Coordinates of C-alpha atoms (C1' of nucleotides) in Angstrom, one line a residue:
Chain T
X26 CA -36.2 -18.9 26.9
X27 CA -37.4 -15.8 28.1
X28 CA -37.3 -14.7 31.7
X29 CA -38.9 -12.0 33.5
X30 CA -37.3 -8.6 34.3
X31 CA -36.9 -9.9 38.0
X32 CA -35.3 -13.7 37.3
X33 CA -32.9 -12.3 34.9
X34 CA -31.7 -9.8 37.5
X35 CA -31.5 -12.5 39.8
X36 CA -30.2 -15.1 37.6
X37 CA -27.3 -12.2 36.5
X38 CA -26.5 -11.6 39.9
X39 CA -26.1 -14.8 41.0
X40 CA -23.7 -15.5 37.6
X41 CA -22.0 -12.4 38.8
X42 CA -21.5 -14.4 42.1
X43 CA -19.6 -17.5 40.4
X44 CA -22.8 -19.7 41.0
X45 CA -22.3 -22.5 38.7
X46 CA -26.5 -23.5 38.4
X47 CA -27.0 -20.1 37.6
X48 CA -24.1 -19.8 34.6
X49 CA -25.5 -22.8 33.4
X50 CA -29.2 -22.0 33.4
X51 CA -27.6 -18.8 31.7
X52 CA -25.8 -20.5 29.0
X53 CA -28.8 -23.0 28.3
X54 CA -30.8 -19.5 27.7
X55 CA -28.4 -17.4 26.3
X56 CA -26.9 -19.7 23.7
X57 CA -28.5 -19.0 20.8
X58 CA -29.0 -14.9 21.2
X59 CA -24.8 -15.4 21.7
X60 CA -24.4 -17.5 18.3
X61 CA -26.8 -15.4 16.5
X62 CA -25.2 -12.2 17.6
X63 CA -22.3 -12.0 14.9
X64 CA -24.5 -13.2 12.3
X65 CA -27.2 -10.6 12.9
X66 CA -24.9 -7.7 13.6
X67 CA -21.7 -8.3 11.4
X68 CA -23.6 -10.3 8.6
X69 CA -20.4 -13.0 9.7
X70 CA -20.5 -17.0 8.4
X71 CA -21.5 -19.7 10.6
X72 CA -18.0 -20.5 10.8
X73 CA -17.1 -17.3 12.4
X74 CA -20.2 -17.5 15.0
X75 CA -19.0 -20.8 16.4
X76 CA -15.3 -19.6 16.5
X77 CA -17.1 -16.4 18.5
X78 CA -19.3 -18.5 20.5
X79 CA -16.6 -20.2 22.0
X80 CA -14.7 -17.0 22.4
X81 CA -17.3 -15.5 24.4
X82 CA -17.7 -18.7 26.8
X83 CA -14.6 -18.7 27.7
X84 CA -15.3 -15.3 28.6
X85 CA -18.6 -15.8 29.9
X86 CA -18.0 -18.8 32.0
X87 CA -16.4 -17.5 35.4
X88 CA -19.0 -15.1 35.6
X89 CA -16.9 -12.0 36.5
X90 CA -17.8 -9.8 33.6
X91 CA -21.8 -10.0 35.1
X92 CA -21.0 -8.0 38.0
X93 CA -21.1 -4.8 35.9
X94 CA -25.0 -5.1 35.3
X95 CA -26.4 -3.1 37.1
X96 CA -30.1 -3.1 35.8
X97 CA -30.0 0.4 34.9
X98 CA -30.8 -0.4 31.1
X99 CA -32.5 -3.7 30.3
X100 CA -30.7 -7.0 30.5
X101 CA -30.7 -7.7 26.3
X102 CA -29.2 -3.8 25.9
X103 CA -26.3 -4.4 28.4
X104 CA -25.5 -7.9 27.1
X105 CA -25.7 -6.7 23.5
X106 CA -23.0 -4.4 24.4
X107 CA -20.9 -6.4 26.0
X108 CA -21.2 -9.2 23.2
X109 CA -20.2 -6.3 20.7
X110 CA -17.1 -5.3 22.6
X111 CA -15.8 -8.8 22.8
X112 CA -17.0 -9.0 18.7
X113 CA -14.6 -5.9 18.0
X114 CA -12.1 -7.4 20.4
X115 CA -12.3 -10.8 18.6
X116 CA -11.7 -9.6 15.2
X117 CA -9.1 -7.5 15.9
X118 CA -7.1 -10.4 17.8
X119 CA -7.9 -12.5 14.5
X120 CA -6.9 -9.6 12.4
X121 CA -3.7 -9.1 14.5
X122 CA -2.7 -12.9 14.3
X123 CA -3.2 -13.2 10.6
X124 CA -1.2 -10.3 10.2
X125 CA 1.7 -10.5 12.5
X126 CA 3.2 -13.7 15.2
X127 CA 2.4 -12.4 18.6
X128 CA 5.4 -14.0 20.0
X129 CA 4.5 -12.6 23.8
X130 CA 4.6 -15.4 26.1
X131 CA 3.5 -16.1 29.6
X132 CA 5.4 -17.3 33.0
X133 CA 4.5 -20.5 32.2
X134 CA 6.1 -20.2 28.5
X135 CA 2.3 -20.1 26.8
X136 CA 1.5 -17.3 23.7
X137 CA -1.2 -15.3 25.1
X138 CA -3.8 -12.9 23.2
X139 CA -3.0 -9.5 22.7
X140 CA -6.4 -7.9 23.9
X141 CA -7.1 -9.8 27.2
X142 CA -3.6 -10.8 29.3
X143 CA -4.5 -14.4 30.1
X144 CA -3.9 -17.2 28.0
X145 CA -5.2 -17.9 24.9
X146 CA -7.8 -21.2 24.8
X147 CA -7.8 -22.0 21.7
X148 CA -4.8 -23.4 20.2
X149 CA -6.0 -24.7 17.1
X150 CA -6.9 -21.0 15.9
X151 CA -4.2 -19.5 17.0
X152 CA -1.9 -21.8 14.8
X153 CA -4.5 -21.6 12.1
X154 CA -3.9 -18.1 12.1
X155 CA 0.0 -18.4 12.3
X156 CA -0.1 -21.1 9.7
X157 CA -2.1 -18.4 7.1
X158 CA 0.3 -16.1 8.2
X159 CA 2.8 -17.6 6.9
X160 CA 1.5 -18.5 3.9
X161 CA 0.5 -14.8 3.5
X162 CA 4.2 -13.8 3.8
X163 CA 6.0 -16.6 1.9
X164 CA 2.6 -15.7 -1.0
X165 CA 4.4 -12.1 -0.6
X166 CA 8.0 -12.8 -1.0
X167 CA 7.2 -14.3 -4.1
X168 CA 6.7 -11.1 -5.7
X169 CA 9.5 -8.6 -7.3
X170 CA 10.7 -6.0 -4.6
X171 CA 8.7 -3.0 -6.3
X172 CA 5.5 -4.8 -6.2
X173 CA 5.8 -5.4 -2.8
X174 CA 6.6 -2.2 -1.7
X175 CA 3.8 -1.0 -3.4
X176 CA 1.6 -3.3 -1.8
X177 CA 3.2 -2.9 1.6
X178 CA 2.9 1.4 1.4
X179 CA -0.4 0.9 0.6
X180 CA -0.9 -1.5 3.7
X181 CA 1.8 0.1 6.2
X182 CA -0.7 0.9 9.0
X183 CA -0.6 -3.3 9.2
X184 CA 2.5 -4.4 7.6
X185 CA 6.6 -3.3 8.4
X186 CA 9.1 -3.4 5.3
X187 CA 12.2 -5.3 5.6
X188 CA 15.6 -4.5 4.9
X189 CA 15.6 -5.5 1.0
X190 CA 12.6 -3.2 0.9
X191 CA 13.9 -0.5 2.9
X192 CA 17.1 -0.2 0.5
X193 CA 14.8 -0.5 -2.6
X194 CA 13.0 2.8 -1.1
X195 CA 16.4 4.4 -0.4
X196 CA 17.6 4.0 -4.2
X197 CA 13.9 5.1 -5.3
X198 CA 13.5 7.8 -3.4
X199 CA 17.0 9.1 -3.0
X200 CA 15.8 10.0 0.7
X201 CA 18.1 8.6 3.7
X202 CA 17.0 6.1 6.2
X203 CA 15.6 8.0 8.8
X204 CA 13.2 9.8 6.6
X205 CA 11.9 7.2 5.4
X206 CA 11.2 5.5 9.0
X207 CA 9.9 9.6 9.9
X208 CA 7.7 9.5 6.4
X209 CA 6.1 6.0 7.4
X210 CA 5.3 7.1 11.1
X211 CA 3.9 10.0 9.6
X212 CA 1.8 7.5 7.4
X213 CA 0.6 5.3 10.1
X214 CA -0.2 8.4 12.7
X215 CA -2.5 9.5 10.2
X216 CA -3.9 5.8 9.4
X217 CA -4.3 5.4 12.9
X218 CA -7.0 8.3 12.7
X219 CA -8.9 6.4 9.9
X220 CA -8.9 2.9 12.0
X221 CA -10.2 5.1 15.2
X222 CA -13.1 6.3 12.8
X223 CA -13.3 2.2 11.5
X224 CA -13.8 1.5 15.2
X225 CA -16.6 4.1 15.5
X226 CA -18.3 2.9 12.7
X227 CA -18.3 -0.7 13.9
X228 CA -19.6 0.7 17.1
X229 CA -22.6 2.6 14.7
X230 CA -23.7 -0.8 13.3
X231 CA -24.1 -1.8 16.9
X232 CA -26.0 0.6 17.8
X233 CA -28.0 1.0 15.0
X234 CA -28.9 -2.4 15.4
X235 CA -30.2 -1.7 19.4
X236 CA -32.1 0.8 17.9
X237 CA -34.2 -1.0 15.3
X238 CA -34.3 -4.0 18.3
X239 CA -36.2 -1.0 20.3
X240 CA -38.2 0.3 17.2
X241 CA -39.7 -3.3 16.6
X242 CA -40.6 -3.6 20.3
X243 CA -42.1 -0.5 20.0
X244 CA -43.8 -1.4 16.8
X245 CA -45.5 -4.1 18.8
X246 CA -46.8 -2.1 21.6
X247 CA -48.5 0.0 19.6
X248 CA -49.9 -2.7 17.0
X249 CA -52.0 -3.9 20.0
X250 CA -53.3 -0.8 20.4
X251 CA -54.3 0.0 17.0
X252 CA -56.5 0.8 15.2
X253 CA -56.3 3.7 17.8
X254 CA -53.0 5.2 16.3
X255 CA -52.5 4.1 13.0
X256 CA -50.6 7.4 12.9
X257 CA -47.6 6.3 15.2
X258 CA -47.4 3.1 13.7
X259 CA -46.7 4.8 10.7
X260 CA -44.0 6.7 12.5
X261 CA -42.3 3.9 13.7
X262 CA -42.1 1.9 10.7
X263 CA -40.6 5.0 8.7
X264 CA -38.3 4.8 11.7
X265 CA -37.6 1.3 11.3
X266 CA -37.2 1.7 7.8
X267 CA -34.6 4.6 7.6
X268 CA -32.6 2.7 11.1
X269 CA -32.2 -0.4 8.5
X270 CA -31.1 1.6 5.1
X271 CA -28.8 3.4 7.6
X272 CA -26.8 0.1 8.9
X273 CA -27.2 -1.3 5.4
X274 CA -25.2 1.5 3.8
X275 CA -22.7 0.6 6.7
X276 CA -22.5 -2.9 6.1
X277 CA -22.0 -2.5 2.2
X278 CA -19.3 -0.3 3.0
X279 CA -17.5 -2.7 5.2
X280 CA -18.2 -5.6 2.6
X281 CA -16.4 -3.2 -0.3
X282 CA -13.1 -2.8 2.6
X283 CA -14.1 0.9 3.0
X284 CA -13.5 -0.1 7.0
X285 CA -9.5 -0.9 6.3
X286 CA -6.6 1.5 6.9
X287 CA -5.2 2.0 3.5
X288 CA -2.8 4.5 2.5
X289 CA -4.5 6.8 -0.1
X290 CA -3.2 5.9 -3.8
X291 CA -1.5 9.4 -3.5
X292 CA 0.8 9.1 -0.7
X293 CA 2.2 5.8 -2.3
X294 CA 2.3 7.7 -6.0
X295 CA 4.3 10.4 -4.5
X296 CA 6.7 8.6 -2.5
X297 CA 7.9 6.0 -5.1
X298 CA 7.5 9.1 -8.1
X299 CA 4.5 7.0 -10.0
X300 CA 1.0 7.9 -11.1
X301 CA -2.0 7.0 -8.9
X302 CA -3.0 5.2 -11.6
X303 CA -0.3 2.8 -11.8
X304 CA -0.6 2.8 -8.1
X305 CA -4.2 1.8 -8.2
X306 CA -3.9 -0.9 -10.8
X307 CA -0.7 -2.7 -9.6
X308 CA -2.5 -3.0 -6.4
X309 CA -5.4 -4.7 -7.9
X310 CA -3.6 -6.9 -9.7
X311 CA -1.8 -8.0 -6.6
X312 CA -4.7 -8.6 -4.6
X313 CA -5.7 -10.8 -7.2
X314 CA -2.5 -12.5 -7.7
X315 CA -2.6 -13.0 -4.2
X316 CA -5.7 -14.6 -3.6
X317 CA -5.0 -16.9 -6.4
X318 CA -2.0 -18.3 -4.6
X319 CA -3.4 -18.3 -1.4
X320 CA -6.5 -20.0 -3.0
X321 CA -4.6 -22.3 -5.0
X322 CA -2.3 -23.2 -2.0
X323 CA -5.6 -23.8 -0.1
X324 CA -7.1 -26.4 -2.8
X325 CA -3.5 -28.6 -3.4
X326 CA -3.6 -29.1 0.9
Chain N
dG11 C1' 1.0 -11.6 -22.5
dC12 C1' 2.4 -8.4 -19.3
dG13 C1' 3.3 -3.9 -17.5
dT14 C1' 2.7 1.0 -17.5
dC15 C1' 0.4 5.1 -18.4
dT16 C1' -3.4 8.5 -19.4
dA17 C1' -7.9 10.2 -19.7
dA18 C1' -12.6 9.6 -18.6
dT19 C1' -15.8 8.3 -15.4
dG20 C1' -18.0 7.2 -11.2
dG21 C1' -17.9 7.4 -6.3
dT22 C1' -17.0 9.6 -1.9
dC23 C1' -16.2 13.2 1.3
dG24 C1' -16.6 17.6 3.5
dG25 C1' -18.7 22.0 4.0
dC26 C1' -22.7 24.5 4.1
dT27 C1' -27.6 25.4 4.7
dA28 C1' -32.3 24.5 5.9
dA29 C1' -35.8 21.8 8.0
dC30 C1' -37.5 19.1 11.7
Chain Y
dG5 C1' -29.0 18.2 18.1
dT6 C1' -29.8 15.6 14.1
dT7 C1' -30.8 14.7 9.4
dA8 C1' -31.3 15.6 4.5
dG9 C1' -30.0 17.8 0.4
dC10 C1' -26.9 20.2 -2.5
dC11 C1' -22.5 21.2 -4.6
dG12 C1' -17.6 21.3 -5.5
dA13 C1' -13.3 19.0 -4.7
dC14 C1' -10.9 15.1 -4.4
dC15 C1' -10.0 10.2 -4.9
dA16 C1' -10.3 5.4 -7.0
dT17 C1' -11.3 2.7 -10.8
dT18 C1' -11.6 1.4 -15.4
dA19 C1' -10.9 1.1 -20.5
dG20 C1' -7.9 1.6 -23.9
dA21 C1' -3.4 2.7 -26.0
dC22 C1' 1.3 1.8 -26.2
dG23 C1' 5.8 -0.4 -25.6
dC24 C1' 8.6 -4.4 -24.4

DNA sequence: GCGTCTAATGGTCGGCTAAC
DNA sequence: GTTAGCCGACCATTAGACGC
């Protein structure tokens, strides 16, 4: 459905206001555009879109986060950007729940989400996520004590060491406790630059993305006025064209992992007194080893 | 068969400059 | 201010050899 400048102002404000026709006529418009979004943008599954969808309603639905438009851009540009912050949000809630257990509870004794304090609606994900969790960690302990620590380094900005692998890196490195705890907050303050530049580049995508939305609007303008200037139609579409190889790079360098915070192979190499090549292989071997068990695991269920 | 290592290769990054 | 192109340095991956 598509309103006019004027009715989506109005219908926004009166969302803003709580008004339950409006969120509804809202939701019955907006749907689709907030389904797509993850799809379009983040090249996500189906799977992931509904799980977003219903992150965003619950969101959505009290109408609070409206009262911020102010119809200073147009109504697709604002919502876009709001649908991309709860995207970045979302992911790095799921991220942080297959990685670690929250374990923060509320007054009333419920787990909440990390990113917005208010309880977390969805139960079944949560202890989908806790569940693969798990799995990831018991798929871990399986592994010989030098493996993992090589796998753990290279992942430190997301994953702690325990004791047994603390000591290992103590008799490896012949360096006492505390520098190794200084060495790995050394590691992670550094990471914690590379995420930051992750979170810029997911915010590129987006914006690429409202770009090329612009470009084909503008394409269209100037169609209808052709054949008086075939010349900036030609300019746009080169536009268009370089906006889409742009976020296409981006998106192939998410799909290869280029978007994680991994140690470089030479941090790890140094530390534990291997090569980078052994460092690099080992690594690949686990990843593999992993998924196969995690696969596996997934297929005898 | 598995693990480790090395050398070669390909890919990426950062700095610089020029053009728009 | 942004983008493209070039180039050298650095990093990650891979193939192949070797030992257990």
């Amino acid at each position: 459905m598509n309103l006019s400048k004027d009715k989506t102002l109005d219908l926004v404000t009166r969302c803003g206001e709580g008004d339950e026709a409006a969120l509804k006529l809202f939701f019955e418009s907006y749907s689709e555009d907030i389904y797509n979004f993850p799809m379009k943008i983040f090249h996500l599954s189906e799977d992931d879109a509904g799980d977003f969808f219903l992150y965003a309603f619950e969101r959505l639905k009290t109408g609070a986060r409206f009262s911020s438009f102010k119809g200073k851009s147009s109504f697709r540009t604002w919502f876009y950007s709001v649908l991309r912050n709860m995207l970045i949000d979302w992911q790095r809630t799921k991220r942080e729940l297959k990685m670690t257990n929250l374990g923060k509870i509320n007054k009333e004794g419920k787990e909440y989400a990390t990113i917005e304090d208010e309880p977390d609606l969805r139960p079944d994900l949560v202890e989908e996520a806790q569940e693969l969790t798990k799995h990831f960690h018991q798929v871990l302990g399986e592994i010989g004590v030098e493996k993992r620590v090589i796998f753990k380094l290279s992942y430190i900005y997301y994953l702690n060491l325990d004791e047994e692998e603390i000591q290992f890196l103590i008799e490896k490195t012949n360096l006492g406790v505390d520098e190794i705890k200084k060495k790995i907050l050394g590691l992670r303050s550094e990471l914690s630059k590379r995420e930051e530049e992750n979170i810029r580049m997911e915010d590129k995508i987006t914006s690429l993305y409202l770009n090329i939305l612009e470009l084909k609007e503008k394409q269209t303008v100037t169609v209808k006025k052709a054949p008086l200037l075939p010349q900036e139609i030609d300019k746009t579409s080169q536009a268009l064209k370089k906006k889409y190889e742009q976020r296409k790079k981006l998106l192939e360098k998410r799909k290869k992992g280029h978007f994680l915070a991994r140690t470089p192979y030479r941090e790890v190499a140094d530390l534990l007194g291997i090569t980078e090549g052994n460092v690099s292989v080992t690594l690949l071997r686990l990843i593999e080893k992993i998924q196969k068990k995690l696969k596996f695991s997934e297929l005898s269920e």
